Amino acid sequence: MPILEGQDVTKYFGGLTAVSHVDFYVNQGEIVGLIGPNGAGKTTLFNLISAALSISAGEIRFKEQKLNGLKPHQICKKGVSRTFQETKVFGNMSVLQNVLVGAFFGSPNRVSGADAAREATQAVDFVGLSAMSATPIQDLTLVNQKRVEVARALATRPELLLLDELMAGLNSTEVSEAMELVTRIRDTGITIFMVEHVMKAIMGICERIMVLHHGEKIAEGTPREIAANKKVIEIYLGEETYAGS
Amino acid sequence: MDITRFISTHKKSLLVAFLVLLLIFLTTFPLYGGVYHVRVLIAVLTFVILAASWAMFSGSTGYMSLAPAAFFGLGIYTMCVLEKELPFLIIIVIGGLVAFAFALLVGLVTLRLKGMYFAIFTFGLVVFMSELINYLEVALTGTHGWHITPLGNTTIFYTMLILAVVTVLAIYFIRRSRLGLAMNSIGGNEDAAEHMGINTTRVKVLTFAISSMFMGAAGVITAPILIYVNSSIAFSTYYSFMPILMAVFGGMAYLYGPIIGAVVFAYLERIVRNEFPDYFMIGFGIILVVVILFLPNGLVGLVPELRGKLGGVIAKLRKGGQAEPHANT
């Protein structure tokens, strides 16, 4: 049963088609990966789902409700939360305050101060940052700022979490920790849709992978199928092995 | 060292005591202050209201409004038009509401503009209001400017004092409320705020209107001091720039920053202007440049910095020269 569905999703930037007639679905409880070369339209697709950008054509449905035309704050309240490729934290606040914003405003219902505080503390704890709760966010490393973004998104009590390159710039220990974090989030019942370049992570935790190239969906399947897909190897994975050798 | 410990343990009661003393001083001031100083204090209170309400919106959301004069002037003109029709107190409320409604309208149209564009628009608004009112005035009444019956200094002083207290209290509670958190998150990163479920447009428009409301009400109370008002007096850019300078000078991270900035700046201005009417602005210019260069967080930004330095010195003295353990060992 898909929790998120897209039909014929298209986005034009002037004459450029950033996302072209893409159909996709994410099932309840799944971890789905979205990969593709730089400029393939992955982040654009996320921006269309979270309504950071308006859709040019097609339709996106969450729990069978149309998301077209909604504002980002309404999408969040429906239960879709996200992190950003380039971290967007509230630079003027502490770690806990950052997460509190999500806890206070992310739910469709009015949240009391005590509930929000509890929710935020739990979320900070969940990503393993409770020791830094009172630290100004500016003093954190990029890795930890990304974790705060995850905590902030979790504090909104989402059903679907969009993770945009959570693991970019992490070393291999940190990647393993992040993979473990993502799995733990899924185990709490939250569905995950993630853009990622780190193949180890994608292949390791995703149940299904979608590949975008020049805004078009060129492949979809289990990690094993994708790893064996000729077209994907030629366009995307090939580059990696090439670069690695 | 005992004194510092005493201060930190009794922080709250000391603050309350200080506020009570301040309030007693202010409420009794007209009894012994003399006309001139009462006038100075009225100006100080006016700028406290303008600077604090400007910082409430612009300081926390990061949207630089150059429009305080537009709403202040609107208040002054509300008084001109209604002076003979209604009691003073009711006009103050109406002046606040007029400014609120006008800011709501302006906000809905312009708060989609970001950065520079919003600042430029709000600056244009002051000039536009001045011209528009000037035109309307001549077209409707055939005359230029208004005479306002002066009210006693003491009456104006006490009304302004009450408005200042109400404004500061309101801002105190707003800063601590969900609305305050929402405003801060817009200042921190508007995109992220929007994605965390905050209706950023609504928050911006509403808080812009609330801050303008206090400015409008202050304008109503100021009108009787001016005695004669025309559109270039009421909508003078002086009332836009001074509160901003004061808030920047005082520092915007804390509620008391703009207040202290307004008190110091407005008081100095009155005194220095009397002594050196030709040069006082040069002095202010220099002070402002120095503050922006060396105190990016304003006057109140000095406090935590000094405390940090002092704390370090005290800790060193206590340890009696013991080598500090290194963080990496």
PDB file of C-alpha atoms in Angstrom, chain B residues 28-300:
ATOM      1  CA  THR B  28       7.448  60.215  40.837  1.00  0.00           C
ATOM      2  CA  PHE B  29       9.759  61.983  38.427  1.00  0.00           C
ATOM      3  CA  PRO B  30       7.398  64.850  37.423  1.00  0.00           C
ATOM      4  CA  LEU B  31       7.183  65.862  41.122  1.00  0.00           C
ATOM      5  CA  TYR B  32      10.822  66.919  41.274  1.00  0.00           C
ATOM      6  CA  GLY B  33      12.181  66.573  37.749  1.00  0.00           C
ATOM      7  CA  GLY B  34      11.371  69.987  36.323  1.00  0.00           C
ATOM      8  CA  VAL B  35       9.732  70.722  32.980  1.00  0.00           C
ATOM      9  CA  TYR B  36      12.839  70.352  30.859  1.00  0.00           C
ATOM     10  CA  HIS B  37      13.795  66.955  32.185  1.00  0.00           C
ATOM     11  CA  VAL B  38      10.238  65.686  31.986  1.00  0.00           C
ATOM     12  CA  ARG B  39      10.333  66.620  28.303  1.00  0.00           C
ATOM     13  CA  VAL B  40      13.612  64.776  27.860  1.00  0.00           C
ATOM     14  CA  LEU B  41      12.191  61.725  29.571  1.00  0.00           C
ATOM     15  CA  ILE B  42       9.107  61.780  27.322  1.00  0.00           C
ATOM     16  CA  ALA B  43      11.407  61.674  24.301  1.00  0.00           C
ATOM     17  CA  VAL B  44      13.393  58.834  25.877  1.00  0.00           C
ATOM     18  CA  LEU B  45      10.213  56.824  26.523  1.00  0.00           C
ATOM     19  CA  THR B  46       9.007  57.452  22.962  1.00  0.00           C
ATOM     20  CA  PHE B  47      12.210  56.064  21.552  1.00  0.00           C
ATOM     21  CA  VAL B  48      12.121  53.126  23.946  1.00  0.00           C
ATOM     22  CA  ILE B  49       8.742  52.208  22.435  1.00  0.00           C
ATOM     23  CA  LEU B  50       9.906  52.708  18.856  1.00  0.00           C
ATOM     24  CA  ALA B  51      13.245  50.929  19.247  1.00  0.00           C
ATOM     25  CA  ALA B  52      11.874  47.987  21.225  1.00  0.00           C
ATOM     26  CA  SER B  53       8.965  47.385  18.872  1.00  0.00           C
ATOM     27  CA  TRP B  54      11.187  47.779  15.826  1.00  0.00           C
ATOM     28  CA  ALA B  55      13.647  45.221  17.219  1.00  0.00           C
ATOM     29  CA  MET B  56      10.822  42.853  18.130  1.00  0.00           C
ATOM     30  CA  PHE B  57       9.997  42.402  14.455  1.00  0.00           C
ATOM     31  CA  SER B  58      13.118  43.307  12.473  1.00  0.00           C
ATOM     32  CA  GLY B  59      15.644  42.049  15.017  1.00  0.00           C
ATOM     33  CA  SER B  60      14.166  38.587  15.250  1.00  0.00           C
ATOM     34  CA  THR B  61      12.899  37.940  11.707  1.00  0.00           C
ATOM     35  CA  GLY B  62      15.785  39.698   9.980  1.00  0.00           C
ATOM     36  CA  TYR B  63      13.402  41.735   7.822  1.00  0.00           C
ATOM     37  CA  MET B  64      14.815  45.264   7.968  1.00  0.00           C
ATOM     38  CA  SER B  65      11.860  47.622   8.155  1.00  0.00           C
ATOM     39  CA  LEU B  66      12.682  51.274   7.547  1.00  0.00           C
ATOM     40  CA  ALA B  67       9.050  52.202   8.091  1.00  0.00           C
ATOM     41  CA  PRO B  68       8.664  53.089  11.803  1.00  0.00           C
ATOM     42  CA  ALA B  69       8.080  56.700  10.745  1.00  0.00           C
ATOM     43  CA  ALA B  70       5.159  55.659   8.525  1.00  0.00           C
ATOM     44  CA  PHE B  71       3.257  54.130  11.436  1.00  0.00           C
ATOM     45  CA  PHE B  72       4.377  56.740  13.949  1.00  0.00           C
ATOM     46  CA  GLY B  73       3.229  59.470  11.563  1.00  0.00           C
ATOM     47  CA  LEU B  74      -0.058  57.706  11.016  1.00  0.00           C
ATOM     48  CA  GLY B  75      -0.578  57.873  14.780  1.00  0.00           C
ATOM     49  CA  ILE B  76       0.230  61.586  14.824  1.00  0.00           C
ATOM     50  CA  TYR B  77      -2.300  62.218  12.055  1.00  0.00           C
ATOM     51  CA  THR B  78      -4.951  60.108  13.757  1.00  0.00           C
ATOM     52  CA  MET B  79      -4.627  62.504  16.681  1.00  0.00           C
ATOM     53  CA  CYS B  80      -4.879  65.533  14.360  1.00  0.00           C
ATOM     54  CA  VAL B  81      -8.088  64.313  12.780  1.00  0.00           C
ATOM     55  CA  LEU B  82      -9.829  62.975  15.883  1.00  0.00           C
ATOM     56  CA  GLU B  83      -8.529  65.399  18.507  1.00  0.00           C
ATOM     57  CA  LYS B  84     -11.769  67.331  18.853  1.00  0.00           C
ATOM     58  CA  GLU B  85     -14.059  64.340  18.398  1.00  0.00           C
ATOM     59  CA  LEU B  86     -12.948  61.771  20.960  1.00  0.00           C
ATOM     60  CA  PRO B  87     -11.207  61.437  24.325  1.00  0.00           C
ATOM     61  CA  PHE B  88      -7.403  61.160  24.280  1.00  0.00           C
ATOM     62  CA  LEU B  89      -7.257  57.578  25.549  1.00  0.00           C
ATOM     63  CA  ILE B  90      -9.636  56.308  22.886  1.00  0.00           C
ATOM     64  CA  ILE B  91      -7.657  58.061  20.168  1.00  0.00           C
ATOM     65  CA  ILE B  92      -4.529  56.266  21.385  1.00  0.00           C
ATOM     66  CA  VAL B  93      -6.274  52.933  20.935  1.00  0.00           C
ATOM     67  CA  ILE B  94      -7.621  53.961  17.528  1.00  0.00           C
ATOM     68  CA  GLY B  95      -4.180  55.204  16.472  1.00  0.00           C
ATOM     69  CA  GLY B  96      -2.717  51.824  17.387  1.00  0.00           C
ATOM     70  CA  LEU B  97      -5.433  49.988  15.500  1.00  0.00           C
ATOM     71  CA  VAL B  98      -5.081  52.188  12.402  1.00  0.00           C
ATOM     72  CA  ALA B  99      -1.339  51.477  12.338  1.00  0.00           C
ATOM     73  CA  PHE B 100      -2.029  47.763  12.929  1.00  0.00           C
ATOM     74  CA  ALA B 101      -4.503  47.577  10.044  1.00  0.00           C
ATOM     75  CA  PHE B 102      -2.276  49.548   7.712  1.00  0.00           C
ATOM     76  CA  ALA B 103       0.740  47.367   8.563  1.00  0.00           C
ATOM     77  CA  LEU B 104      -1.354  44.260   7.959  1.00  0.00           C
ATOM     78  CA  LEU B 105      -2.162  45.516   4.494  1.00  0.00           C
ATOM     79  CA  VAL B 106       1.404  46.585   3.730  1.00  0.00           C
ATOM     80  CA  GLY B 107       2.746  43.319   5.146  1.00  0.00           C
ATOM     81  CA  LEU B 108       0.466  41.150   3.026  1.00  0.00           C
ATOM     82  CA  VAL B 109       1.712  42.879  -0.107  1.00  0.00           C
ATOM     83  CA  THR B 110       5.406  43.236   0.737  1.00  0.00           C
ATOM     84  CA  LEU B 111       6.545  40.573   3.168  1.00  0.00           C
ATOM     85  CA  ARG B 112       7.069  38.252   0.214  1.00  0.00           C
ATOM     86  CA  LEU B 113       9.960  40.520  -0.712  1.00  0.00           C
ATOM     87  CA  LYS B 114      13.230  39.469   0.795  1.00  0.00           C
ATOM     88  CA  GLY B 115      16.330  41.241   2.016  1.00  0.00           C
ATOM     89  CA  MET B 116      17.141  44.545   0.369  1.00  0.00           C
ATOM     90  CA  TYR B 117      13.819  44.821  -1.460  1.00  0.00           C
ATOM     91  CA  PHE B 118      11.757  44.849   1.701  1.00  0.00           C
ATOM     92  CA  ALA B 119      14.005  47.506   3.237  1.00  0.00           C
ATOM     93  CA  ILE B 120      13.769  49.704   0.154  1.00  0.00           C
ATOM     94  CA  PHE B 121      10.018  49.321  -0.056  1.00  0.00           C
ATOM     95  CA  THR B 122       9.501  50.267   3.573  1.00  0.00           C
ATOM     96  CA  PHE B 123      11.720  53.301   3.110  1.00  0.00           C
ATOM     97  CA  GLY B 124       9.676  54.301   0.088  1.00  0.00           C
ATOM     98  CA  LEU B 125       6.534  53.865   2.157  1.00  0.00           C
ATOM     99  CA  VAL B 126       7.540  56.677   4.525  1.00  0.00           C
ATOM    100  CA  VAL B 127       8.165  59.059   1.638  1.00  0.00           C
ATOM    101  CA  PHE B 128       4.969  57.962  -0.069  1.00  0.00           C
ATOM    102  CA  MET B 129       2.871  58.464   3.063  1.00  0.00           C
ATOM    103  CA  SER B 130       4.281  61.936   3.537  1.00  0.00           C
ATOM    104  CA  GLU B 131       3.411  62.925  -0.042  1.00  0.00           C
ATOM    105  CA  LEU B 132       0.010  61.243   0.010  1.00  0.00           C
ATOM    106  CA  ILE B 133      -1.081  62.862   3.263  1.00  0.00           C
ATOM    107  CA  ASN B 134       0.199  66.198   2.054  1.00  0.00           C
ATOM    108  CA  TYR B 135      -1.868  65.871  -1.116  1.00  0.00           C
ATOM    109  CA  LEU B 136      -4.993  64.670   0.670  1.00  0.00           C
ATOM    110  CA  GLU B 137      -4.714  67.413   3.258  1.00  0.00           C
ATOM    111  CA  VAL B 138      -4.646  70.177   0.678  1.00  0.00           C
ATOM    112  CA  ALA B 139      -7.324  68.521  -1.441  1.00  0.00           C
ATOM    113  CA  LEU B 140      -9.749  67.929   1.422  1.00  0.00           C
ATOM    114  CA  THR B 141      -9.192  70.832   3.814  1.00  0.00           C
ATOM    115  CA  GLY B 142      -7.552  73.394   1.558  1.00  0.00           C
ATOM    116  CA  THR B 143      -4.972  74.073   4.253  1.00  0.00           C
ATOM    117  CA  HIS B 144      -1.540  72.862   5.130  1.00  0.00           C
ATOM    118  CA  GLY B 145      -0.758  71.318   8.498  1.00  0.00           C
ATOM    119  CA  TRP B 146      -2.684  71.150  11.760  1.00  0.00           C
ATOM    120  CA  HIS B 147      -2.628  72.844  15.102  1.00  0.00           C
ATOM    121  CA  ILE B 148      -3.072  70.579  18.055  1.00  0.00           C
ATOM    122  CA  THR B 149      -4.167  71.768  21.452  1.00  0.00           C
ATOM    123  CA  PRO B 150      -1.233  71.143  23.764  1.00  0.00           C
ATOM    124  CA  LEU B 151      -1.779  68.826  26.724  1.00  0.00           C
ATOM    125  CA  GLY B 152       0.048  69.154  30.032  1.00  0.00           C
ATOM    126  CA  ASN B 153       3.545  67.683  30.187  1.00  0.00           C
ATOM    127  CA  THR B 154       2.575  65.519  33.122  1.00  0.00           C
ATOM    128  CA  THR B 155      -0.398  63.988  31.280  1.00  0.00           C
ATOM    129  CA  ILE B 156       1.746  63.195  28.265  1.00  0.00           C
ATOM    130  CA  PHE B 157       4.518  61.847  30.469  1.00  0.00           C
ATOM    131  CA  TYR B 158       2.244  59.429  32.307  1.00  0.00           C
ATOM    132  CA  THR B 159       0.443  58.229  29.172  1.00  0.00           C
ATOM    133  CA  MET B 160       3.740  57.632  27.417  1.00  0.00           C
ATOM    134  CA  LEU B 161       5.059  55.836  30.499  1.00  0.00           C
ATOM    135  CA  ILE B 162       2.042  53.533  30.581  1.00  0.00           C
ATOM    136  CA  LEU B 163       2.345  52.817  26.859  1.00  0.00           C
ATOM    137  CA  ALA B 164       6.071  52.108  27.266  1.00  0.00           C
ATOM    138  CA  VAL B 165       5.403  49.670  30.114  1.00  0.00           C
ATOM    139  CA  VAL B 166       2.610  47.966  28.155  1.00  0.00           C
ATOM    140  CA  THR B 167       4.805  47.741  25.047  1.00  0.00           C
ATOM    141  CA  VAL B 168       7.802  46.304  26.870  1.00  0.00           C
ATOM    142  CA  LEU B 169       5.651  43.791  28.759  1.00  0.00           C
ATOM    143  CA  ALA B 170       3.870  42.734  25.561  1.00  0.00           C
ATOM    144  CA  ILE B 171       7.167  42.262  23.758  1.00  0.00           C
ATOM    145  CA  TYR B 172       8.547  40.338  26.735  1.00  0.00           C
ATOM    146  CA  PHE B 173       5.684  37.869  26.544  1.00  0.00           C
ATOM    147  CA  ILE B 174       5.707  37.661  22.752  1.00  0.00           C
ATOM    148  CA  ARG B 175       9.425  36.863  22.755  1.00  0.00           C
ATOM    149  CA  ARG B 176       8.824  33.998  25.157  1.00  0.00           C
ATOM    150  CA  SER B 177       5.775  32.681  23.304  1.00  0.00           C
ATOM    151  CA  ARG B 178       5.398  30.347  20.337  1.00  0.00           C
ATOM    152  CA  LEU B 179       5.141  33.431  18.164  1.00  0.00           C
ATOM    153  CA  GLY B 180       8.562  34.525  19.415  1.00  0.00           C
ATOM    154  CA  LEU B 181      10.059  31.129  18.590  1.00  0.00           C
ATOM    155  CA  ALA B 182       8.453  31.260  15.160  1.00  0.00           C
ATOM    156  CA  MET B 183       9.871  34.742  14.514  1.00  0.00           C
ATOM    157  CA  ASN B 184      13.342  33.632  15.598  1.00  0.00           C
ATOM    158  CA  SER B 185      13.234  30.598  13.358  1.00  0.00           C
ATOM    159  CA  ILE B 186      12.314  32.825  10.408  1.00  0.00           C
ATOM    160  CA  GLY B 187      15.369  34.920  11.243  1.00  0.00           C
ATOM    161  CA  GLY B 188      17.443  31.740  11.546  1.00  0.00           C
ATOM    162  CA  ASN B 189      16.369  30.163   8.261  1.00  0.00           C
ATOM    163  CA  GLU B 190      13.066  30.997   6.660  1.00  0.00           C
ATOM    164  CA  ASP B 191      12.987  27.965   4.327  1.00  0.00           C
ATOM    165  CA  ALA B 192      13.537  25.582   7.199  1.00  0.00           C
ATOM    166  CA  ALA B 193      10.916  27.395   9.299  1.00  0.00           C
ATOM    167  CA  GLU B 194       8.371  26.980   6.515  1.00  0.00           C
ATOM    168  CA  HIS B 195       9.207  23.271   6.243  1.00  0.00           C
ATOM    169  CA  MET B 196       8.848  22.760   9.991  1.00  0.00           C
ATOM    170  CA  GLY B 197       5.191  23.706   9.823  1.00  0.00           C
ATOM    171  CA  ILE B 198       5.340  27.443  10.385  1.00  0.00           C
ATOM    172  CA  ASN B 199       3.048  29.579   8.266  1.00  0.00           C
ATOM    173  CA  THR B 200       5.808  32.115   7.796  1.00  0.00           C
ATOM    174  CA  THR B 201       3.715  34.644   5.890  1.00  0.00           C
ATOM    175  CA  ARG B 202       1.146  34.762   8.657  1.00  0.00           C
ATOM    176  CA  VAL B 203       3.764  35.079  11.397  1.00  0.00           C
ATOM    177  CA  LYS B 204       5.596  37.870   9.574  1.00  0.00           C
ATOM    178  CA  VAL B 205       2.485  39.868   8.726  1.00  0.00           C
ATOM    179  CA  LEU B 206       1.015  39.506  12.205  1.00  0.00           C
ATOM    180  CA  THR B 207       4.163  40.460  14.098  1.00  0.00           C
ATOM    181  CA  PHE B 208       4.895  43.324  11.713  1.00  0.00           C
ATOM    182  CA  ALA B 209       1.404  44.640  12.464  1.00  0.00           C
ATOM    183  CA  ILE B 210       1.801  44.207  16.222  1.00  0.00           C
ATOM    184  CA  SER B 211       5.087  46.094  16.266  1.00  0.00           C
ATOM    185  CA  SER B 212       3.554  48.851  14.125  1.00  0.00           C
ATOM    186  CA  MET B 213       0.600  49.126  16.489  1.00  0.00           C
ATOM    187  CA  PHE B 214       2.847  50.324  19.335  1.00  0.00           C
ATOM    188  CA  MET B 215       4.481  52.824  16.991  1.00  0.00           C
ATOM    189  CA  GLY B 216       1.103  54.229  15.967  1.00  0.00           C
ATOM    190  CA  ALA B 217      -0.051  54.574  19.564  1.00  0.00           C
ATOM    191  CA  ALA B 218       3.201  56.376  20.447  1.00  0.00           C
ATOM    192  CA  GLY B 219       2.535  58.752  17.553  1.00  0.00           C
ATOM    193  CA  VAL B 220      -0.862  59.721  18.973  1.00  0.00           C
ATOM    194  CA  ILE B 221       0.696  60.615  22.328  1.00  0.00           C
ATOM    195  CA  THR B 222       3.517  62.558  20.684  1.00  0.00           C
ATOM    196  CA  ALA B 223       1.205  64.761  18.595  1.00  0.00           C
ATOM    197  CA  PRO B 224       0.216  67.230  21.382  1.00  0.00           C
ATOM    198  CA  ILE B 225       3.896  67.940  22.120  1.00  0.00           C
ATOM    199  CA  LEU B 226       4.454  69.039  18.559  1.00  0.00           C
ATOM    200  CA  ILE B 227       1.593  71.595  18.667  1.00  0.00           C
ATOM    201  CA  TYR B 228       1.928  72.195  14.922  1.00  0.00           C
ATOM    202  CA  VAL B 229       2.079  69.205  12.585  1.00  0.00           C
ATOM    203  CA  ASN B 230       2.375  68.824   8.851  1.00  0.00           C
ATOM    204  CA  SER B 231       3.091  65.767   6.765  1.00  0.00           C
ATOM    205  CA  SER B 232       6.853  66.281   6.576  1.00  0.00           C
ATOM    206  CA  ILE B 233       7.080  66.693  10.355  1.00  0.00           C
ATOM    207  CA  ALA B 234       4.889  63.656  11.101  1.00  0.00           C
ATOM    208  CA  PHE B 235       6.489  61.366   8.531  1.00  0.00           C
ATOM    209  CA  SER B 236      10.063  62.496   9.112  1.00  0.00           C
ATOM    210  CA  THR B 237      12.623  59.766   8.374  1.00  0.00           C
ATOM    211  CA  TYR B 238      14.219  60.802  11.676  1.00  0.00           C
ATOM    212  CA  TYR B 239      11.632  58.588  13.388  1.00  0.00           C
ATOM    213  CA  SER B 240      12.659  55.666  11.219  1.00  0.00           C
ATOM    214  CA  PHE B 241      16.397  55.930  11.525  1.00  0.00           C
ATOM    215  CA  MET B 242      16.778  56.894  15.181  1.00  0.00           C
ATOM    216  CA  PRO B 243      14.993  53.815  16.588  1.00  0.00           C
ATOM    217  CA  ILE B 244      17.020  51.560  14.294  1.00  0.00           C
ATOM    218  CA  LEU B 245      20.289  53.192  15.327  1.00  0.00           C
ATOM    219  CA  MET B 246      19.300  52.867  18.969  1.00  0.00           C
ATOM    220  CA  ALA B 247      18.390  49.184  18.631  1.00  0.00           C
ATOM    221  CA  VAL B 248      21.617  48.412  16.791  1.00  0.00           C
ATOM    222  CA  PHE B 249      23.585  50.461  19.306  1.00  0.00           C
ATOM    223  CA  GLY B 250      22.001  48.683  22.252  1.00  0.00           C
ATOM    224  CA  GLY B 251      22.075  45.218  20.693  1.00  0.00           C
ATOM    225  CA  MET B 252      19.116  43.126  19.667  1.00  0.00           C
ATOM    226  CA  ALA B 253      19.805  39.740  21.204  1.00  0.00           C
ATOM    227  CA  TYR B 254      18.048  40.679  24.444  1.00  0.00           C
ATOM    228  CA  LEU B 255      14.875  42.631  25.104  1.00  0.00           C
ATOM    229  CA  TYR B 256      16.762  45.186  27.160  1.00  0.00           C
ATOM    230  CA  GLY B 257      19.275  45.885  24.378  1.00  0.00           C
ATOM    231  CA  PRO B 258      17.113  48.275  22.338  1.00  0.00           C
ATOM    232  CA  ILE B 259      15.761  49.777  25.572  1.00  0.00           C
ATOM    233  CA  ILE B 260      19.210  50.607  26.877  1.00  0.00           C
ATOM    234  CA  GLY B 261      20.205  51.817  23.429  1.00  0.00           C
ATOM    235  CA  ALA B 262      17.173  54.103  23.315  1.00  0.00           C
ATOM    236  CA  VAL B 263      17.743  55.472  26.823  1.00  0.00           C
ATOM    237  CA  VAL B 264      21.418  56.234  26.289  1.00  0.00           C
ATOM    238  CA  PHE B 265      21.032  57.522  22.761  1.00  0.00           C
ATOM    239  CA  ALA B 266      17.896  59.612  23.235  1.00  0.00           C
ATOM    240  CA  TYR B 267      19.183  61.169  26.444  1.00  0.00           C
ATOM    241  CA  LEU B 268      22.588  61.968  24.969  1.00  0.00           C
ATOM    242  CA  GLU B 269      20.962  63.373  21.869  1.00  0.00           C
ATOM    243  CA  ARG B 270      18.853  65.861  23.843  1.00  0.00           C
ATOM    244  CA  ILE B 271      21.761  66.950  26.006  1.00  0.00           C
ATOM    245  CA  VAL B 272      24.387  67.117  23.302  1.00  0.00           C
ATOM    246  CA  ARG B 273      22.060  68.812  20.853  1.00  0.00           C
ATOM    247  CA  ASN B 274      21.572  71.669  23.305  1.00  0.00           C
ATOM    248  CA  GLU B 275      25.292  72.101  23.849  1.00  0.00           C
ATOM    249  CA  PHE B 276      26.576  71.573  20.312  1.00  0.00           C
ATOM    250  CA  PRO B 277      23.638  72.017  17.955  1.00  0.00           C
ATOM    251  CA  ASP B 278      25.877  71.975  14.881  1.00  0.00           C
ATOM    252  CA  TYR B 279      28.123  69.056  15.646  1.00  0.00           C
ATOM    253  CA  PHE B 280      26.083  66.536  17.612  1.00  0.00           C
ATOM    254  CA  MET B 281      25.304  64.363  14.612  1.00  0.00           C
ATOM    255  CA  ILE B 282      28.994  63.969  13.798  1.00  0.00           C
ATOM    256  CA  GLY B 283      29.549  62.580  17.275  1.00  0.00           C
ATOM    257  CA  PHE B 284      26.694  60.104  16.865  1.00  0.00           C
ATOM    258  CA  GLY B 285      28.006  59.027  13.513  1.00  0.00           C
ATOM    259  CA  ILE B 286      31.375  58.225  15.055  1.00  0.00           C
ATOM    260  CA  ILE B 287      29.804  56.351  17.982  1.00  0.00           C
ATOM    261  CA  LEU B 288      27.703  54.281  15.622  1.00  0.00           C
ATOM    262  CA  VAL B 289      30.626  53.364  13.379  1.00  0.00           C
ATOM    263  CA  VAL B 290      32.648  52.334  16.425  1.00  0.00           C
ATOM    264  CA  VAL B 291      29.778  50.212  17.756  1.00  0.00           C
ATOM    265  CA  ILE B 292      29.213  48.450  14.436  1.00  0.00           C
ATOM    266  CA  LEU B 293      32.929  47.792  13.982  1.00  0.00           C
ATOM    267  CA  PHE B 294      33.827  46.686  17.481  1.00  0.00           C
ATOM    268  CA  LEU B 295      30.575  45.618  19.125  1.00  0.00           C
ATOM    269  CA  PRO B 296      28.623  43.662  16.523  1.00  0.00           C
ATOM    270  CA  ASN B 297      26.184  42.586  19.242  1.00  0.00           C
ATOM    271  CA  GLY B 298      25.716  46.109  20.541  1.00  0.00           C
ATOM    272  CA  LEU B 299      26.223  47.490  23.989  1.00  0.00           C
ATOM    273  CA  VAL B 300      24.571  44.541  25.757  1.00  0.00           C
TER     274      VAL B 300
END
